[in-house]
Coordinates of C-alpha atoms and ligand atoms in Angstrom, one line a residue:
M1 CA 12.4 -25.7 1.5
L2 CA 14.6 -23.2 3.4
M3 CA 17.7 -21.9 1.8
Q4 CA 20.5 -20.0 3.5
P5 CA 22.0 -17.1 1.6
D6 CA 25.3 -18.8 1.0
Q7 CA 23.5 -21.7 -0.7
T8 CA 22.0 -19.7 -3.5
Q9 CA 24.6 -20.8 -5.9
D10 CA 22.8 -24.1 -6.7
L11 CA 19.2 -23.4 -6.3
P12 CA 17.0 -26.5 -7.0
K13 CA 14.8 -26.1 -10.0
V14 CA 11.2 -25.8 -8.8
E15 CA 9.6 -27.1 -12.0
T16 CA 10.6 -29.6 -14.6
G17 CA 9.1 -27.8 -17.6
P18 CA 11.0 -24.8 -19.0
P19 CA 10.2 -21.3 -17.7
I20 CA 8.7 -18.7 -20.0
L21 CA 10.8 -16.0 -18.5
A22 CA 14.0 -16.2 -16.5
L23 CA 16.2 -13.6 -14.8
N24 CA 19.8 -14.7 -14.5
R25 CA 22.1 -13.0 -12.0
V26 CA 20.6 -9.6 -12.6
T27 CA 22.2 -6.6 -10.8
K28 CA 20.9 -3.1 -10.5
T29 CA 22.5 -0.2 -8.6
F30 CA 21.4 3.3 -8.0
P31 CA 23.7 6.0 -6.5
G32 CA 24.5 4.6 -3.0
V33 CA 22.2 1.7 -3.2
T34 CA 22.5 -1.8 -4.6
A35 CA 18.9 -2.5 -5.3
L36 CA 19.5 -6.0 -6.8
S37 CA 22.6 -8.1 -6.6
E38 CA 22.8 -11.1 -8.9
V39 CA 19.2 -12.2 -8.5
S40 CA 17.7 -15.0 -10.4
L41 CA 14.0 -15.7 -10.9
E42 CA 12.0 -18.1 -13.1
L43 CA 8.4 -17.9 -14.1
F44 CA 6.6 -20.9 -15.4
P45 CA 3.5 -21.3 -17.6
G46 CA 0.3 -21.7 -15.7
K47 CA 2.0 -21.0 -12.4
V48 CA 1.8 -18.1 -9.9
T49 CA 5.2 -17.2 -8.3
A50 CA 5.0 -15.0 -5.2
L51 CA 7.9 -12.6 -4.8
V52 CA 8.3 -11.7 -1.2
G53 CA 10.6 -9.5 0.7
E54 CA 10.8 -6.5 3.1
N55 CA 10.2 -2.9 2.0
G56 CA 13.1 -2.0 -0.1
A57 CA 14.2 -5.6 -0.9
G58 CA 14.1 -4.9 -4.6
K59 CA 10.8 -6.4 -5.7
S60 CA 9.5 -3.4 -7.7
T61 CA 12.9 -2.9 -9.2
V62 CA 12.6 -6.4 -10.7
V63 CA 9.2 -5.4 -12.1
K64 CA 10.7 -2.3 -13.6
I65 CA 13.5 -4.3 -15.2
L66 CA 11.1 -6.8 -16.6
T67 CA 8.9 -4.1 -18.1
G68 CA 11.7 -2.0 -19.7
I69 CA 11.5 0.9 -17.3
Y70 CA 15.0 0.3 -15.8
Q71 CA 18.0 -1.4 -17.5
P72 CA 19.9 -3.9 -15.5
D73 CA 23.6 -3.2 -14.9
G74 CA 24.5 -6.9 -15.2
G75 CA 22.9 -10.3 -15.9
E76 CA 20.3 -11.2 -18.4
I77 CA 16.6 -11.7 -19.1
E78 CA 15.6 -14.8 -21.1
I79 CA 12.4 -15.6 -22.8
D80 CA 11.9 -19.2 -23.8
G81 CA 15.6 -19.7 -23.1
T82 CA 16.7 -16.9 -25.5
P83 CA 18.5 -13.9 -24.0
C84 CA 16.6 -10.6 -24.8
R85 CA 16.7 -7.0 -23.9
F86 CA 13.8 -4.6 -23.1
P87 CA 15.2 -1.1 -23.9
T88 CA 11.7 0.4 -23.6
A89 CA 8.4 -0.4 -22.1
Q90 CA 7.1 -1.0 -25.6
A91 CA 9.7 -3.7 -26.2
A92 CA 8.7 -5.5 -23.0
G93 CA 5.0 -5.4 -24.1
D94 CA 5.9 -6.7 -27.5
A95 CA 7.8 -9.6 -25.9
G96 CA 4.6 -10.4 -24.0
V97 CA 5.4 -9.0 -20.6
T98 CA 2.8 -6.8 -18.9
A99 CA 2.6 -5.4 -15.3
I100 CA 0.2 -3.8 -12.9
H101 CA 2.6 -1.5 -11.1
Q102 CA 2.6 -0.7 -7.4
E103 CA 2.1 3.0 -8.1
T104 CA -0.2 3.1 -11.1
V105 CA 0.7 5.4 -13.9
L106 CA -2.6 6.6 -15.2
F107 CA -3.9 9.9 -16.6
D108 CA -6.6 11.7 -14.7
E109 CA -7.8 13.7 -17.7
L110 CA -8.2 10.8 -20.0
S111 CA -11.2 8.5 -20.1
V112 CA -11.1 5.0 -18.7
A113 CA -10.9 3.5 -22.2
E114 CA -8.1 5.8 -23.3
N115 CA -6.1 4.9 -20.2
I116 CA -6.6 1.2 -20.9
F117 CA -5.5 1.4 -24.5
L118 CA -3.0 4.3 -24.4
G119 CA -0.2 3.3 -26.8
H120 CA -1.9 0.3 -28.3
A121 CA -5.4 1.6 -29.3
P122 CA -7.3 -0.3 -32.0
R123 CA -6.9 1.7 -35.2
G124 CA -9.3 1.9 -38.2
R125 CA -8.9 3.3 -41.7
F126 CA -6.1 5.9 -42.2
G127 CA -4.5 4.7 -39.0
L128 CA -6.9 6.7 -36.9
I129 CA -7.9 5.5 -33.4
D130 CA -11.2 3.6 -33.7
T131 CA -12.9 5.1 -30.6
A132 CA -16.0 3.0 -30.8
E133 CA -14.0 -0.2 -31.0
M134 CA -11.8 1.0 -28.2
I135 CA -14.7 1.7 -25.9
E136 CA -16.3 -1.7 -26.7
K137 CA -13.0 -3.6 -26.1
A138 CA -12.5 -1.7 -22.9
R139 CA -16.0 -2.5 -21.8
A140 CA -15.5 -6.2 -22.5
I141 CA -12.2 -6.3 -20.4
L142 CA -13.9 -4.4 -17.5
V143 CA -16.8 -6.8 -17.5
G144 CA -14.4 -9.7 -17.6
I145 CA -12.8 -8.6 -14.3
G146 CA -16.1 -7.8 -12.7
A147 CA -15.6 -4.0 -12.7
Q148 CA -18.6 -1.9 -13.0
I149 CA -17.0 1.1 -14.7
E150 CA -18.3 3.0 -17.7
P151 CA -15.3 3.2 -20.2
R152 CA -16.2 6.8 -21.2
T153 CA -15.8 8.1 -17.6
K154 CA -12.9 10.4 -17.0
L155 CA -10.4 8.6 -14.7
K156 CA -10.4 11.5 -12.2
D157 CA -14.0 10.7 -11.4
L158 CA -13.1 7.3 -10.1
G159 CA -12.1 6.3 -6.5
I160 CA -8.8 4.5 -5.8
A161 CA -10.2 1.0 -6.0
N162 CA -11.7 1.6 -9.4
K163 CA -8.6 3.3 -10.6
H164 CA -6.7 0.2 -9.7
L165 CA -9.2 -1.9 -11.6
V166 CA -8.5 0.3 -14.6
A167 CA -4.8 -0.4 -14.2
I168 CA -5.5 -4.2 -14.1
A169 CA -7.7 -3.8 -17.2
R170 CA -4.8 -2.0 -18.9
A171 CA -2.4 -4.8 -18.2
L172 CA -4.9 -7.4 -19.5
S173 CA -5.5 -5.3 -22.7
I174 CA -2.1 -6.4 -23.8
D175 CA -2.4 -10.1 -24.6
A176 CA 0.7 -11.1 -22.6
R177 CA 2.3 -14.4 -21.7
V178 CA 3.8 -13.0 -18.4
V179 CA 1.6 -11.0 -16.1
I180 CA 3.2 -9.2 -13.2
M181 CA 1.1 -7.8 -10.3
D182 CA 2.9 -5.6 -7.8
E183 CA 0.7 -5.5 -4.6
P184 CA -2.5 -5.6 -6.7
T185 CA -4.8 -6.0 -3.8
A186 CA -3.6 -3.2 -1.6
A187 CA -6.2 -0.8 -2.9
L188 CA -9.1 -3.2 -3.4
S189 CA -12.1 -4.1 -1.4
Q190 CA -12.7 -7.7 -0.2
K191 CA -15.1 -8.3 -3.0
E192 CA -12.7 -7.0 -5.7
I193 CA -9.9 -9.0 -4.2
E194 CA -12.0 -12.2 -4.6
E195 CA -12.7 -11.3 -8.2
L196 CA -8.9 -10.7 -8.7
Y197 CA -8.2 -14.2 -7.4
V198 CA -10.7 -15.6 -9.9
L199 CA -9.0 -13.7 -12.6
V200 CA -5.6 -15.0 -11.6
E201 CA -7.0 -18.6 -11.9
E202 CA -8.2 -17.8 -15.4
L203 CA -4.8 -16.4 -16.4
K204 CA -3.2 -19.6 -15.0
D205 CA -5.6 -21.8 -17.0
Q206 CA -4.6 -19.8 -20.1
G207 CA -1.0 -20.9 -19.5
K208 CA 0.3 -17.5 -18.6
A209 CA 3.1 -17.1 -16.1
I210 CA 2.2 -14.8 -13.2
L211 CA 4.5 -12.9 -10.8
F212 CA 2.6 -11.9 -7.7
I213 CA 4.1 -9.4 -5.2
S214 CA 2.3 -9.1 -1.8
H215 CA 2.9 -8.5 1.9
K216 CA -0.1 -10.5 2.8
F217 CA 0.7 -14.1 3.7
D218 CA -2.8 -15.4 3.6
E219 CA -3.1 -14.4 0.0
I220 CA 0.3 -15.8 -0.9
F221 CA -0.6 -19.2 0.5
R222 CA -3.9 -19.0 -1.2
I223 CA -2.9 -18.3 -4.8
A224 CA 0.8 -18.9 -5.3
D225 CA 2.3 -22.1 -6.5
N226 CA 6.0 -21.1 -6.1
Y227 CA 7.8 -18.5 -4.1
T228 CA 11.0 -16.5 -4.4
V229 CA 12.4 -14.5 -1.5
F230 CA 14.6 -11.4 -1.7
R231 CA 16.5 -9.8 1.2
D232 CA 18.4 -6.6 0.8
G233 CA 18.5 -7.1 -3.0
A234 CA 19.7 -10.7 -2.9
L235 CA 18.0 -13.9 -3.5
V236 CA 17.6 -16.0 -0.3
G237 CA 15.3 -18.7 -1.3
T238 CA 13.0 -20.2 -3.9
G239 CA 10.8 -23.2 -4.0
S240 CA 7.3 -24.6 -4.0
I241 CA 4.7 -23.0 -1.7
A242 CA 3.6 -26.5 -0.7
D243 CA 7.0 -27.1 0.9
V244 CA 7.2 -24.0 3.0
S245 CA 5.5 -22.6 6.1
E246 CA 4.6 -19.0 6.8
A247 CA 7.1 -18.9 9.6
E248 CA 9.9 -20.1 7.3
L249 CA 9.0 -17.6 4.6
V250 CA 9.0 -14.8 7.2
K251 CA 12.4 -15.9 8.5
M252 CA 13.9 -15.9 5.0
M253 CA 12.5 -12.4 4.4
V254 CA 13.5 -10.8 7.6
G255 CA 16.5 -12.9 8.6
R256 CA 15.1 -13.6 12.1
D257 CA 12.0 -15.0 13.7
V258 CA 9.2 -12.5 13.9
S259 CA 6.4 -13.0 16.3
Q260 CA 3.0 -11.5 15.5
I261 CA 2.8 -10.2 19.1
F262 CA 1.5 -6.8 19.6
P263 CA 3.1 -4.4 22.1
N264 CA 2.2 -4.6 25.7
R265 CA 0.3 -1.4 26.4
A266 CA -0.1 0.5 29.6
H267 CA -3.7 1.6 28.9
N268 CA -3.3 4.9 30.6
I269 CA -6.4 6.5 29.4
G270 CA -6.5 10.2 30.3
D271 CA -9.0 13.1 29.9
E272 CA -11.3 13.7 27.0
I273 CA -9.5 15.3 24.1
L274 CA -11.9 15.0 21.2
V275 CA -15.7 14.9 21.1
V276 CA -17.6 14.4 18.0
E277 CA -21.4 14.8 18.0
G278 CA -24.0 14.2 15.3
Y279 CA -21.7 14.2 12.3
E280 CA -23.8 13.9 9.1
H281 CA -23.0 13.9 5.4
P282 CA -25.6 13.9 2.6
T283 CA -24.3 10.7 1.0
E284 CA -21.4 9.1 3.0
F285 CA -22.3 8.9 6.7
A286 CA -24.9 9.7 9.3
D287 CA -25.3 10.2 13.0
I288 CA -21.7 9.7 14.1
G289 CA -20.6 10.6 17.6
F290 CA -17.9 9.4 20.0
T291 CA -15.4 10.6 22.5
L292 CA -11.7 10.1 22.4
H293 CA -9.3 10.3 25.4
R294 CA -5.6 11.2 25.7
G295 CA -3.5 8.0 25.6
E296 CA -6.2 6.0 24.0
I297 CA -6.1 4.0 20.7
L298 CA -9.6 3.9 19.3
G299 CA -10.0 1.4 16.4
F300 CA -12.4 2.0 13.6
Y301 CA -13.3 -1.4 12.1
G302 CA -15.6 -2.0 9.1
L303 CA -15.7 -3.5 5.7
V304 CA -14.1 -1.4 2.9
G305 CA -16.8 1.1 1.9
A306 CA -18.3 1.4 5.3
G307 CA -17.6 5.2 5.3
R308 CA -14.7 5.3 7.7
S309 CA -12.3 7.1 5.5
E310 CA -14.9 9.6 4.3
F311 CA -15.8 10.3 7.9
M312 CA -12.2 10.8 8.9
Q313 CA -11.6 13.2 6.0
S314 CA -14.5 15.3 7.3
I315 CA -12.8 15.5 10.7
F316 CA -9.6 16.6 9.0
G317 CA -11.4 19.3 6.9
I318 CA -10.9 17.6 3.5
T319 CA -14.7 17.4 3.1
R320 CA -17.3 19.2 5.2
P321 CA -20.1 17.5 7.2
S322 CA -23.6 18.9 6.6
S323 CA -24.0 19.1 10.3
G324 CA -22.2 18.1 13.5
V325 CA -20.2 19.5 16.3
L326 CA -16.5 18.8 17.0
R327 CA -14.8 19.8 20.3
I328 CA -11.2 19.6 21.0
D329 CA -10.0 20.0 24.6
G330 CA -13.5 21.1 25.5
K331 CA -13.5 23.9 22.9
Q332 CA -15.9 23.8 20.0
V333 CA -14.0 24.3 16.7
D334 CA -15.1 24.7 13.1
I335 CA -12.7 22.8 10.8
R336 CA -12.9 24.1 7.3
S337 CA -9.7 22.9 5.9
P338 CA -6.8 20.5 6.7
A339 CA -4.8 23.7 7.8
D340 CA -7.5 24.3 10.5
A341 CA -7.3 20.7 11.6
V342 CA -3.5 20.9 11.9
A343 CA -3.8 24.2 13.8
N344 CA -6.1 22.5 16.2
G345 CA -3.8 19.5 16.7
I346 CA -5.6 17.0 14.5
V347 CA -3.7 15.2 11.8
Y348 CA -4.7 12.5 9.3
V349 CA -2.5 10.0 7.5
P350 CA -4.6 9.0 4.5
E351 CA -4.9 5.5 3.2
D352 CA -4.0 6.7 -0.3
R353 CA -0.6 7.8 0.8
G354 CA 0.8 7.8 -2.8
K355 CA -1.4 10.7 -4.0
Q356 CA -2.1 12.6 -0.9
G357 CA 1.1 11.9 1.0
A358 CA 4.6 12.9 0.0
I359 CA 6.4 15.2 -2.3
T360 CA 8.4 12.8 -4.3
A361 CA 10.9 15.4 -5.7
L362 CA 12.0 16.5 -2.2
P363 CA 14.4 14.6 0.1
I364 CA 13.1 12.6 3.0
F365 CA 14.1 15.1 5.7
Q366 CA 12.3 17.9 4.0
N367 CA 9.2 15.8 3.6
V368 CA 9.2 14.9 7.2
T369 CA 9.8 18.4 8.5
L370 CA 7.6 20.3 6.0
P371 CA 4.4 20.6 8.2
S372 CA 6.5 21.2 11.3
L373 CA 8.6 24.1 9.9
G374 CA 7.4 26.4 12.7
R375 CA 9.4 24.3 15.1
T376 CA 12.6 24.0 13.1
S377 CA 12.9 27.6 11.8
R378 CA 14.2 30.5 13.9
N379 CA 13.6 34.1 12.8
G380 CA 12.4 32.7 9.5
F381 CA 15.7 30.7 8.9
L382 CA 15.5 27.0 8.6
Q383 CA 17.8 25.2 11.0
L384 CA 19.1 22.4 8.9
A385 CA 20.6 20.5 11.7
E386 CA 17.3 20.5 13.6
E387 CA 15.4 19.5 10.6
F388 CA 17.7 16.5 10.2
K389 CA 17.4 15.6 13.9
L390 CA 13.6 15.7 13.8
A391 CA 13.5 13.7 10.6
R392 CA 16.1 11.1 11.9
D393 CA 14.3 10.7 15.1
F394 CA 10.9 9.8 13.5
T395 CA 12.1 7.8 10.6
E396 CA 14.4 5.6 12.7
R397 CA 11.6 4.7 15.0
L398 CA 9.4 3.7 12.0
D399 CA 12.2 1.5 10.7
L400 CA 12.6 3.5 7.5
R401 CA 15.2 2.1 5.2
A402 CA 17.0 4.6 2.9
A403 CA 20.6 5.3 1.9
S404 CA 20.4 8.7 3.6
L405 CA 17.9 11.3 4.7
D406 CA 18.9 13.3 1.6
T407 CA 17.4 10.7 -0.7
D408 CA 14.4 12.0 -2.7
V409 CA 11.2 10.3 -1.6
G410 CA 10.5 9.3 -5.2
N411 CA 13.5 7.0 -5.1
L412 CA 12.3 5.1 -2.1
S413 CA 10.5 1.8 -2.2
G414 CA 6.7 2.0 -1.9
G415 CA 6.6 0.9 1.7
N416 CA 9.3 3.2 2.7
Q417 CA 7.5 6.1 1.1
Q418 CA 4.5 5.3 3.3
K419 CA 6.7 5.5 6.4
V420 CA 7.8 9.0 5.4
V421 CA 4.2 10.1 5.3
I422 CA 3.5 8.7 8.7
A423 CA 6.7 10.3 10.1
K424 CA 5.8 13.6 8.6
W425 CA 2.5 13.9 10.4
L426 CA 3.7 12.5 13.7
A427 CA 6.5 15.1 13.7
T428 CA 3.9 17.8 14.0
Q429 CA 3.3 16.6 17.6
P430 CA -0.4 16.5 17.2
K431 CA -2.9 15.9 20.0
V432 CA -5.0 13.6 17.9
I433 CA -3.6 11.5 15.0
I434 CA -5.9 9.6 12.6
L435 CA -4.1 6.7 10.9
D436 CA -6.0 5.2 8.0
E437 CA -4.8 1.6 7.4
P438 CA -1.4 2.4 9.0
T439 CA 0.4 -0.8 8.0
K440 CA -1.0 -1.5 4.6
G441 CA 1.9 -2.1 2.2
I442 CA 4.4 -2.2 5.1
D443 CA 6.3 -5.4 5.5
I444 CA 5.8 -7.8 8.4
G445 CA 9.0 -6.8 10.3
S446 CA 8.3 -3.0 10.0
K447 CA 4.7 -3.5 11.0
A448 CA 5.9 -4.3 14.5
A449 CA 8.0 -1.1 14.5
V450 CA 4.9 1.0 13.5
H451 CA 2.8 -0.7 16.2
E452 CA 5.5 -0.2 18.8
F453 CA 5.7 3.5 17.9
M454 CA 1.9 3.9 18.1
A455 CA 1.9 2.3 21.5
E456 CA 4.7 4.6 22.7
L457 CA 3.0 7.7 21.4
A458 CA -0.2 6.7 23.1
A459 CA 1.7 6.2 26.3
Q460 CA 3.0 9.7 26.0
G461 CA -0.6 11.0 25.9
L462 CA -1.3 11.2 22.2
A463 CA -4.8 10.2 21.2
V464 CA -4.9 7.8 18.2
I465 CA -7.7 6.9 15.9
M466 CA -6.7 3.8 13.9
V467 CA -8.8 2.8 10.9
S468 CA -8.0 -0.7 10.0
S469 CA -9.6 -3.6 8.1
E470 CA -7.2 -6.1 9.7
I471 CA -8.8 -7.9 12.6
P472 CA -5.5 -8.9 14.3
E473 CA -4.3 -5.3 14.2
I474 CA -7.7 -3.9 15.5
M475 CA -7.7 -6.5 18.3
G476 CA -4.0 -6.2 19.1
M477 CA -3.8 -2.4 19.3
S478 CA -7.2 -0.9 20.2
D479 CA -8.4 0.0 23.7
R480 CA -11.9 0.4 22.2
V481 CA -13.4 -0.2 18.8
I482 CA -16.1 1.5 16.8
V483 CA -17.6 -0.7 14.1
M484 CA -19.0 1.2 11.1
R485 CA -21.5 -0.2 8.6
E486 CA -23.0 1.7 5.7
G487 CA -21.9 5.1 7.0
R488 CA -23.2 4.6 10.5
I489 CA -21.9 3.3 13.8
A490 CA -23.0 -0.3 14.1
A491 CA -21.4 -1.0 17.5
E492 CA -18.9 0.1 20.1
L493 CA -16.8 -2.6 21.7
S494 CA -14.4 -2.5 24.6
A495 CA -11.1 -4.4 24.6
D496 CA -12.7 -7.2 26.7
T497 CA -15.8 -7.6 24.6
M498 CA -14.3 -7.6 21.1
T499 CA -13.7 -10.9 19.4
P500 CA -13.2 -11.6 15.7
E501 CA -16.8 -12.9 15.6
T502 CA -18.4 -9.8 17.1
L503 CA -16.4 -7.5 14.9
V504 CA -17.3 -9.3 11.7
R505 CA -20.9 -9.7 12.8
H506 CA -21.4 -6.0 13.4
A507 CA -19.5 -5.0 10.3
A508 CA -21.6 -7.2 8.1
G509 CA -24.8 -6.6 9.9
I510 CA -25.6 -10.2 10.8
Ligands
LIG601 N1 15.1 5.3 -9.1 C1 15.7 5.0 -8.0 N2 16.7 5.7 -7.5 C2 17.4 5.4 -6.4 N3 17.1 4.3 -5.6 C3 16.1 3.6 -6.0 C4 15.3 3.8 -7.2 N4 14.4 2.9 -7.3 C5 14.5 2.1 -6.3 N5 15.6 2.5 -5.5 C6 16.0 1.8 -4.3 O1 16.2 0.4 -4.5 C7 15.8 -0.4 -3.4 C8 14.7 -1.4 -3.8 O2 13.5 -0.7 -4.0 P1 12.2 -1.4 -4.5 O3 11.2 -0.4 -4.8 O4 12.5 -2.4 -5.5 O5 11.7 -2.2 -3.2 P2 10.4 -3.1 -2.9 O6 10.9 -4.5 -2.6 O7 9.5 -3.0 -4.1 O8 9.8 -2.5 -1.6 P3 8.2 -2.2 -1.1 O9 7.8 -3.5 -0.4 O10 8.4 -1.1 -0.1 O11 7.5 -1.8 -2.3 C9 15.4 0.6 -2.3 O12 16.5 0.9 -1.5 C10 15.1 1.9 -3.1 O13 15.2 3.0 -2.4
LIG602 MG1 7.6 -2.2 -4.2

């Protein structure tokens, strides 16, 4: 059912049985920001509650309050109807609450097993950590979630998806009654996502209460029983998923109707700007060649693991191809590092924006202008006003929500941090921009802003490569699509020949 903000006083109870965990009128403020204003939330045994809301709505703040990372300024947490406090993360764990956080806090230098059991490792005689037991327990949990990871591997030797599975294993290693998942599928492949859904079903069967945060409506409707919607730190609606439509949920989230319509594009395709020939890598990709024009948006579609990101990283100089030729503006260039790529007008916005993206201890404006300092400094002096202007221009167009441009990026919500990274690279005024999954983790309202901006930049002559695993985004934005499969180009489709079926068929090789 649909609730208006002024009706939140008497929210109907969605369940008859008592909740395991409840938040009552919890408030949390940060300097200049009210992250949560008197929000309530109930989590029931054997039920999945989806928490939805725009970037910055306060979802992760709730997670941090429920896991003892932040303390609320007002309101209370109840477990089985009894008020309780979580002064530390340990206290929350002891009370049976565990979470897979949006930005996973794991340690690269430790092994997978050590990461899973850090702080609660099985101990043997004399209180020493029983390493053999720990490795076996870790292995059992990993097998249970379908992860093929050796527990003795150092974390740093894993890719993002596997790191995320380790975070999930860590959350499950605490035998909790409440399991919180903050955008758990954002970093996973389709196969791993399916396994996660199976796991969620198992947790439900065990009577655990699950809080599930996601921007993907298909998955919300697939696995959630209940929903709660936040807007600007306030509760706007809660109820049973069976009683609500996607459009109603979106309207509660954004406060207006959002159409999933993509921008009307001019398709002013200009001269060749980038030519890639015979790109090869010993293990990741082979025989890749294509041409990109000014004003064009070229989509790269494929299943996760098709080698798209690995190939893009080689264009950007993060890795080097074993052979291949790259020409920009007709001139052959040898790109040995990201600095070479930027100097030649090519920038890459990575998929893993958390790690490779922003400097969290610096304010937004400095993050945005950092790679463009040549343009905002004069005689070696930074022009603060110009830095601000540049930053304001780009962040506004991407619908970035922050108290001010002085805010440290580390204090922004996950989705808003991603917008900073995109803004930072766009501000360099490149000739070619490669966007890897540009709207992953970005809420449905801001997605449209990102798409609009991409279309506008293309209309101004920028050449865009967009790696995306979302068919609507690929179809809605691309002039042309290259489909990759197992490190090779499987097909090239024009705007009029691409259909969801052809894309999937080429990507899967059927
Ligand atoms: N440590 C902090 N210091 C200052 N402000 C903060 C801090 N943590 C969160 N905020 C602010 O609180 C608000 C809510 O952020 P939160 O991370 O909860 O959003 P979210 O709903 O999880 O968004 P997203 O979908 O982007 O992950 C944002 O305005 C954010 O900038
Ligand atoms: Mg968040």
